mmCIF file of C-alpha atoms in Angstrom:
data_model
loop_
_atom_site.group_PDB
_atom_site.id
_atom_site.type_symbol
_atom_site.label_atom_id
_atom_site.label_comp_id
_atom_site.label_asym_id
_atom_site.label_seq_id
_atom_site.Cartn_x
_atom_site.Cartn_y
_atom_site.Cartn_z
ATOM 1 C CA UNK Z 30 0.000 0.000 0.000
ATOM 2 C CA UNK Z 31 2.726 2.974 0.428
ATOM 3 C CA UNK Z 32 3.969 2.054 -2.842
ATOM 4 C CA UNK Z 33 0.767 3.173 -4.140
ATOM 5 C CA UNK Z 34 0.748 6.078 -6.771
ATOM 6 C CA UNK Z 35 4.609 5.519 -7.839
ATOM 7 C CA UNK Z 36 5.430 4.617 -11.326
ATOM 8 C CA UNK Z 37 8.738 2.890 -12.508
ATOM 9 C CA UNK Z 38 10.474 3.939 -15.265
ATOM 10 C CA UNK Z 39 12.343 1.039 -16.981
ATOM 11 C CA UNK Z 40 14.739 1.730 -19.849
ATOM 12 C CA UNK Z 41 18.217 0.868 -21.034
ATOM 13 C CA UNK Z 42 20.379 4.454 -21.311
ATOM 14 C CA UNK Z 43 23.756 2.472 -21.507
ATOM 15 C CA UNK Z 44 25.260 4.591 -18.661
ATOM 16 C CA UNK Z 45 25.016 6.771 -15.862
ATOM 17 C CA UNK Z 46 24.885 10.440 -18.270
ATOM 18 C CA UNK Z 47 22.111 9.537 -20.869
ATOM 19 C CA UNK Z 48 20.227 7.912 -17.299
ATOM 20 C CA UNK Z 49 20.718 11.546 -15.668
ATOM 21 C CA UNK Z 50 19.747 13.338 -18.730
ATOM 22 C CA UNK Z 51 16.649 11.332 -19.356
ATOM 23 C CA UNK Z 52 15.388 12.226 -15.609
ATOM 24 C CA UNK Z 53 15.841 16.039 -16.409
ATOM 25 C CA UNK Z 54 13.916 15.847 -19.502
ATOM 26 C CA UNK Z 55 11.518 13.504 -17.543
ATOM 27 C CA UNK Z 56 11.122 16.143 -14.992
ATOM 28 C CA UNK Z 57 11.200 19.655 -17.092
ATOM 29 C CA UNK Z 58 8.235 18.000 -18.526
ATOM 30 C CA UNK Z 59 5.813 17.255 -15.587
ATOM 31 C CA UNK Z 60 7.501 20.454 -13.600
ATOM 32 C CA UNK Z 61 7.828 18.510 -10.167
ATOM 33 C CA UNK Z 62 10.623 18.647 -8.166
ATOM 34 C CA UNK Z 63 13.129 16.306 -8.248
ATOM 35 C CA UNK Z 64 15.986 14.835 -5.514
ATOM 36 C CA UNK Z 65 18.645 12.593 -7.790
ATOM 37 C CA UNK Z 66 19.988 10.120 -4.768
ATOM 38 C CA UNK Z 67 22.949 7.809 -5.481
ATOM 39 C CA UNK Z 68 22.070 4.432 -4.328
ATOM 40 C CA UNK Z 69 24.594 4.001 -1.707
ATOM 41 C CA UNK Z 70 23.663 6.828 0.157
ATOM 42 C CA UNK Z 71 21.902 7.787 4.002
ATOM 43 C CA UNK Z 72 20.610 11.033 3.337
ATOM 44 C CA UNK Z 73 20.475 12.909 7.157
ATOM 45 C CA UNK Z 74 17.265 12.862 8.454
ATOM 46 C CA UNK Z 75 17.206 16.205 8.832
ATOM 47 C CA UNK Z 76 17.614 17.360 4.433
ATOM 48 C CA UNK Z 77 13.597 17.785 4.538
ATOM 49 C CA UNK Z 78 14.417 20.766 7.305
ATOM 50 C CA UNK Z 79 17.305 21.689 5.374
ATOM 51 C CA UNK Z 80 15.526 21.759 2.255
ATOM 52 C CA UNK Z 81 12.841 23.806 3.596
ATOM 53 C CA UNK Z 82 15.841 26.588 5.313
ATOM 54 C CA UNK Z 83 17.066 26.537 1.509
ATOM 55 C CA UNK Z 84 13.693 27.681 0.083
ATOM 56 C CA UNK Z 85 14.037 29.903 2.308
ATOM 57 C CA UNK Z 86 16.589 31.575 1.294
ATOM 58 C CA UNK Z 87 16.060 30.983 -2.565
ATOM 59 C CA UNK Z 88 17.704 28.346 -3.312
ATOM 60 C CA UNK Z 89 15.552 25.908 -4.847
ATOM 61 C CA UNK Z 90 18.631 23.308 -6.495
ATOM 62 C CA UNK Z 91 21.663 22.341 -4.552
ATOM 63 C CA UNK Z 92 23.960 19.525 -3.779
ATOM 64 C CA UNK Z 93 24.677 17.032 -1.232
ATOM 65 C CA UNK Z 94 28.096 15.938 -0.363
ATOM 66 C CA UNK Z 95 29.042 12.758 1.850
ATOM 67 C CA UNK Z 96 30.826 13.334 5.561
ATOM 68 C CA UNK Z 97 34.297 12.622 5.872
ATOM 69 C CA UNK Z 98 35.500 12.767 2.264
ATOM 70 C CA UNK Z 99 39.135 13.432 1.819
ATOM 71 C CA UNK Z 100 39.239 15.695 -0.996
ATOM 72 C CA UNK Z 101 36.517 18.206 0.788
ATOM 73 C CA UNK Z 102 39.238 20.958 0.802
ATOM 74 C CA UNK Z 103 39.968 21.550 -2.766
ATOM 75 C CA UNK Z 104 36.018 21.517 -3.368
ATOM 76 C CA UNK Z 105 35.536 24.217 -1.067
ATOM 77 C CA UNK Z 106 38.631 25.832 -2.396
ATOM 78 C CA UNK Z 107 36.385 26.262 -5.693
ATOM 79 C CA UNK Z 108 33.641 27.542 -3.964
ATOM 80 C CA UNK Z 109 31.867 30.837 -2.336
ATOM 81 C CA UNK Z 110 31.153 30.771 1.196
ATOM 82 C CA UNK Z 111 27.060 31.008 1.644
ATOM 83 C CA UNK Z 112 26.524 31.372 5.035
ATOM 84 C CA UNK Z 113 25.035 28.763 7.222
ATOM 85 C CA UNK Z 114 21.518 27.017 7.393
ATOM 86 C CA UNK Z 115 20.459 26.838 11.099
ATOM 87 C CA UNK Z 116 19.418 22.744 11.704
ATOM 88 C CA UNK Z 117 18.594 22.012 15.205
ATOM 89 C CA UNK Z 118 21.922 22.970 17.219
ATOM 90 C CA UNK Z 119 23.906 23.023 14.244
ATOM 91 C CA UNK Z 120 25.001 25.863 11.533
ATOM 92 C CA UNK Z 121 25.600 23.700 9.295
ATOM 93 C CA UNK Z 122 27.775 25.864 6.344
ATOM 94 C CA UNK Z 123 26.389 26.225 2.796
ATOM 95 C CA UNK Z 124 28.732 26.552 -0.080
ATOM 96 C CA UNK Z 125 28.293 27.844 -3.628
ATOM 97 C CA UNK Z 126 30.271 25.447 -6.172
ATOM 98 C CA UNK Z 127 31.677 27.286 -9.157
ATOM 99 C CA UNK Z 128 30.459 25.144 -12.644
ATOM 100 C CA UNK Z 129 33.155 26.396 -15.022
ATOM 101 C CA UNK Z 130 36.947 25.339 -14.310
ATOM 102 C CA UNK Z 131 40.377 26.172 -16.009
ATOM 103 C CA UNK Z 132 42.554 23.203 -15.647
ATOM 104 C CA UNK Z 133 40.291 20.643 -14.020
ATOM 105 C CA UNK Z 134 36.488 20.013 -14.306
ATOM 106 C CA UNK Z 135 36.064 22.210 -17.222
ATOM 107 C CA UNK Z 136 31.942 21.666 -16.720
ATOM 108 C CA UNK Z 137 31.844 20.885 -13.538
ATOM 109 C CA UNK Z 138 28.573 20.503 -10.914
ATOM 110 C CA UNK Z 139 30.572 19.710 -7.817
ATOM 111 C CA UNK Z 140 31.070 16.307 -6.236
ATOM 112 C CA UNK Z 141 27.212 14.995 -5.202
ATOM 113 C CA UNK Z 142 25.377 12.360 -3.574
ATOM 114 C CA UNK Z 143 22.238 14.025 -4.005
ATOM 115 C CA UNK Z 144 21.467 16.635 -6.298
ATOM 116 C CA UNK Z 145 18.050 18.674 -5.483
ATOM 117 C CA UNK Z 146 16.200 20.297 -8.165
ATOM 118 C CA UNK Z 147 12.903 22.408 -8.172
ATOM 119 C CA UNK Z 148 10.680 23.478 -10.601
ATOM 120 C CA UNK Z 149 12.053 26.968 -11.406
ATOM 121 C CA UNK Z 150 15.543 25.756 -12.083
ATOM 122 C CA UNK Z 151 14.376 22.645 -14.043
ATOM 123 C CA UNK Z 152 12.951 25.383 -16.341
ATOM 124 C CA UNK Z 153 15.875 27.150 -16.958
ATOM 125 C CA UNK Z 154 17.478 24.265 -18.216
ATOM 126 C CA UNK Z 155 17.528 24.551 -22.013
ATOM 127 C CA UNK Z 156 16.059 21.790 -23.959
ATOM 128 C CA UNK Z 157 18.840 22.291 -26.882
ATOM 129 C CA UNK Z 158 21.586 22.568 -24.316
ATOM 130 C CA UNK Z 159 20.167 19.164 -22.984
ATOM 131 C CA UNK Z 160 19.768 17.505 -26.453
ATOM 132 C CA UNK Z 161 23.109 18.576 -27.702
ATOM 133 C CA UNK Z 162 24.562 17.266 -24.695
ATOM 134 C CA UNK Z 163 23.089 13.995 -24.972
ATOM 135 C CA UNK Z 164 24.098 13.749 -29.060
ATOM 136 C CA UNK Z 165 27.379 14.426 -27.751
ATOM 137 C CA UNK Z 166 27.184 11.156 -25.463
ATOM 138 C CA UNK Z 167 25.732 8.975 -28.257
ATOM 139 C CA UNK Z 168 28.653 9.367 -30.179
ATOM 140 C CA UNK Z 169 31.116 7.990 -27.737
ATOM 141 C CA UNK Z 170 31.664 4.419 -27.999
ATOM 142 C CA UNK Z 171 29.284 2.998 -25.104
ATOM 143 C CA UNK Z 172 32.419 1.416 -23.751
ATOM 144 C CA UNK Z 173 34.068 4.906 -22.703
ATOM 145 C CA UNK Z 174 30.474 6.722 -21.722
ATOM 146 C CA UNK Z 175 30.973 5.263 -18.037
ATOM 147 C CA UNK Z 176 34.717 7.431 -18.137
ATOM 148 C CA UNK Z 177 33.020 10.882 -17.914
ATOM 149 C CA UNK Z 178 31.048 11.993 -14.789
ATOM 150 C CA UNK Z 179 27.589 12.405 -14.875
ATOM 151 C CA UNK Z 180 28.700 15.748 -12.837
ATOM 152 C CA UNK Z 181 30.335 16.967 -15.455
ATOM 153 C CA UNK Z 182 27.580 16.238 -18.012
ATOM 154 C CA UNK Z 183 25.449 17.764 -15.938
ATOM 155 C CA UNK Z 184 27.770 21.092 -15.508
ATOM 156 C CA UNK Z 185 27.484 21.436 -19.009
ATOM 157 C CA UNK Z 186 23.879 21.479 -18.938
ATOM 158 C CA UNK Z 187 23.911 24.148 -16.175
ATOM 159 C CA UNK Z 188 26.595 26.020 -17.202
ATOM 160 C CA UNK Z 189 25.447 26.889 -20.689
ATOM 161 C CA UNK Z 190 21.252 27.189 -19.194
ATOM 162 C CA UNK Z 191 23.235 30.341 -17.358
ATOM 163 C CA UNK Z 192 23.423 28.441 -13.941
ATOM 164 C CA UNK Z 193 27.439 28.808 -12.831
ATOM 165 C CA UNK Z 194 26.990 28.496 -9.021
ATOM 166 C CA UNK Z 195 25.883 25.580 -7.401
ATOM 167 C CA UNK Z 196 24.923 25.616 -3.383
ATOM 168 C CA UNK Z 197 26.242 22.328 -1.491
ATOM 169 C CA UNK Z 198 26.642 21.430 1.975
ATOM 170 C CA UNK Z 199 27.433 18.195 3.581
ATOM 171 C CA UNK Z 200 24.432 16.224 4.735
ATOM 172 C CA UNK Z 201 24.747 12.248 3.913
ATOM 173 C CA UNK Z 202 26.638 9.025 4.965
ATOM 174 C CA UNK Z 203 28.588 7.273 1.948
ATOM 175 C CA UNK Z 204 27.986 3.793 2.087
ATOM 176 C CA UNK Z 205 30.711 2.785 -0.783
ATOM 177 C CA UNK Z 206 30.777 0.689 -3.470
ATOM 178 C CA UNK Z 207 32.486 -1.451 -5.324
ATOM 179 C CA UNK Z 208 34.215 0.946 -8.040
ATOM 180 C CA UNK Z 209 37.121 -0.654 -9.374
ATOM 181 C CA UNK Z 210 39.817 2.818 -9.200
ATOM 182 C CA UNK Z 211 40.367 2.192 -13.139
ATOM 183 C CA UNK Z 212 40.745 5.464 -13.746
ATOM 184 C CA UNK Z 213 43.432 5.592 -11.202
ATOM 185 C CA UNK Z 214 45.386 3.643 -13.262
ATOM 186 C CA UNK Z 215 47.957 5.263 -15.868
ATOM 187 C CA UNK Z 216 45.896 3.464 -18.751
ATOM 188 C CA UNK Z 217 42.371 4.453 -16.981
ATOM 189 C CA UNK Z 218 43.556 8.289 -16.794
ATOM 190 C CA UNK Z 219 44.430 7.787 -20.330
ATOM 191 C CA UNK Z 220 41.042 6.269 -21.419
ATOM 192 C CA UNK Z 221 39.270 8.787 -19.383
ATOM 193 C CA UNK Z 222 40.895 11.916 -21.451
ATOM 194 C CA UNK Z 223 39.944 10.509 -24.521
ATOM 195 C CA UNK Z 224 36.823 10.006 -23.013
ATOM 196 C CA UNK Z 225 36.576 13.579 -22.152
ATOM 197 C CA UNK Z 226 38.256 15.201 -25.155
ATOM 198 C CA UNK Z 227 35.947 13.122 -27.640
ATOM 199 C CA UNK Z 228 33.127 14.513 -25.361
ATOM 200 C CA UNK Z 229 34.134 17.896 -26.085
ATOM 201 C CA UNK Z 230 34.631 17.378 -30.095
ATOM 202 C CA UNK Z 231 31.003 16.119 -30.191
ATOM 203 C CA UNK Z 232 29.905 19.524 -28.992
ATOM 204 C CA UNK Z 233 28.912 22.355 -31.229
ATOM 205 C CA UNK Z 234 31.706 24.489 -30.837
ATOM 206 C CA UNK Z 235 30.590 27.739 -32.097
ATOM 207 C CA UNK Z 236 27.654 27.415 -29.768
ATOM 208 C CA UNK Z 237 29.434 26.292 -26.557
ATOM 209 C CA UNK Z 238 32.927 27.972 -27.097
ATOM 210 C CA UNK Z 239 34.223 26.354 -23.810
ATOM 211 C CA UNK Z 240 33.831 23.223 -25.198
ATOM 212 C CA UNK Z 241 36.643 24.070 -27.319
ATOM 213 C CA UNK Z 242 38.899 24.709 -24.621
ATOM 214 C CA UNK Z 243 38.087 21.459 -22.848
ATOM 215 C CA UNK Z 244 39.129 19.278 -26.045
ATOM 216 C CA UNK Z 245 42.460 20.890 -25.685
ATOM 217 C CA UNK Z 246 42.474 21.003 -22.435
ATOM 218 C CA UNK Z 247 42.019 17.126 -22.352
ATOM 219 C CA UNK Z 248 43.552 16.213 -25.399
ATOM 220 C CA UNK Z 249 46.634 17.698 -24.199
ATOM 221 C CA UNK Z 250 46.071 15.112 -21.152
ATOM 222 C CA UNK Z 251 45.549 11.864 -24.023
ATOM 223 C CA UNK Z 252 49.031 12.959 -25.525
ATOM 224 C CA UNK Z 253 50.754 12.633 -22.256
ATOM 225 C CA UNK Z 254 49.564 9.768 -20.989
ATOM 226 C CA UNK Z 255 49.716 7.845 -24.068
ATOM 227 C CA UNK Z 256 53.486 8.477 -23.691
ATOM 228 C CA UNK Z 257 53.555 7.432 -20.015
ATOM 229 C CA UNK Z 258 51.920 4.298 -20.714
ATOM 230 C CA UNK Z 259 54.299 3.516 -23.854
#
């Protein structure tokens, strides 16, 4: 019985970008808010009060990071300070994530568990910027899709639907999962720069001139690990 009134959406996207870009378009279209969980998350039981405080203050998209991750630093090194949101005895500290990069994460959401989006923002987000995003993805062999973040897809999206600050705090557990670190490897860092520079070729330039900076930028990155794994 409280499973009543929700619907399932099977399909077959082929990886974790075309899935996230599917649930935008899914959502632009029936205007309802929407809260992307990963699956190995524990969201604090508080991020319905938290969500609320947000409203509050306008802020009707943001991101959840996990507790305790080690590279917290150099995200918040990227981001404006926001103030705090006041959650029982806590302030907990609100950050504003900066989408475009220079050297790393060209298009670039933040690192998420969650990602909350509301109505207003889901309209901003431009049904060409989405599509041409998503052609871009199609082209790569399905083998490399899973090499490029769905947080950077997604920066894209934002990024060029005039969105280039995104509000994150820390509010979930990380439960882990069993990623294999291939792109820690020297041959996964070069796979994942091809990944990433092909990305950027697939984009309409002339339209999206940062895209041409991020196929050099990442290119750059195939050349020299190509060598290093020679």
């Amino acid at each position: 019985r409280e499973l009543e009134g929700i619907e399932t959406v099977p399909g077959s996207w082929g990886d974790r970008n075309l899935t996230v870009l599917s649930i935008l378009k899914d959502f632009r279209r029936t205007q309802e808010n929407v809260l992307i969980v990963d699956s190995d998350n524990l969201l604090d039981p508080r991020i319905s009060e938290f969500d609320r405080a947000m409203g509050a203050r306008g802020f009707d998209y943001y991101n959840i990071m996990e507790k305790g991750f080690h590279g917290f630093e150099r995200f918040r090194k990227r981001s404006i300070n926001l103030g705090t949101v006041k959650l029982e005895q806590e302030d907990l500290p609100v950050y504003g994530y900066r989408v475009g990069g220079t050297k790393s994460g060209v298009f670039f959401i933040g690192r998420k568990q969650a990602v909350r989006i509301g109505r207003a923002t889901l309209a901003k987000l431009k049904q060409e910027v989405i599509s041409d995003c998503e052609t871009a993805l199609k082209r790569l062999p399905v083998g490399l899709r899973n090499y490029l973040t769905d947080e950077t897809s997604m920066g894209f999206v934002y990024y060029y639907s005039g969105i280039r600050t995104v509000p994150w705090s820390v509010l979930s557990e990380h439960l882990g999962h069993a990623d294999s670190g291939k792109e820690n490897t020297p041959i996964g860092r070069l796979l994942t720069s091809i990944t990433y520079s092909e990305f950027a070729r697939g984009l309409p330039w002339r339209k999206y001139p940062r895209s041409s900076w991020m196929f050099l930028r990442y290119k750059a990155s195939q050349l020299l690990y190509a060598l290093l794994t020679l």
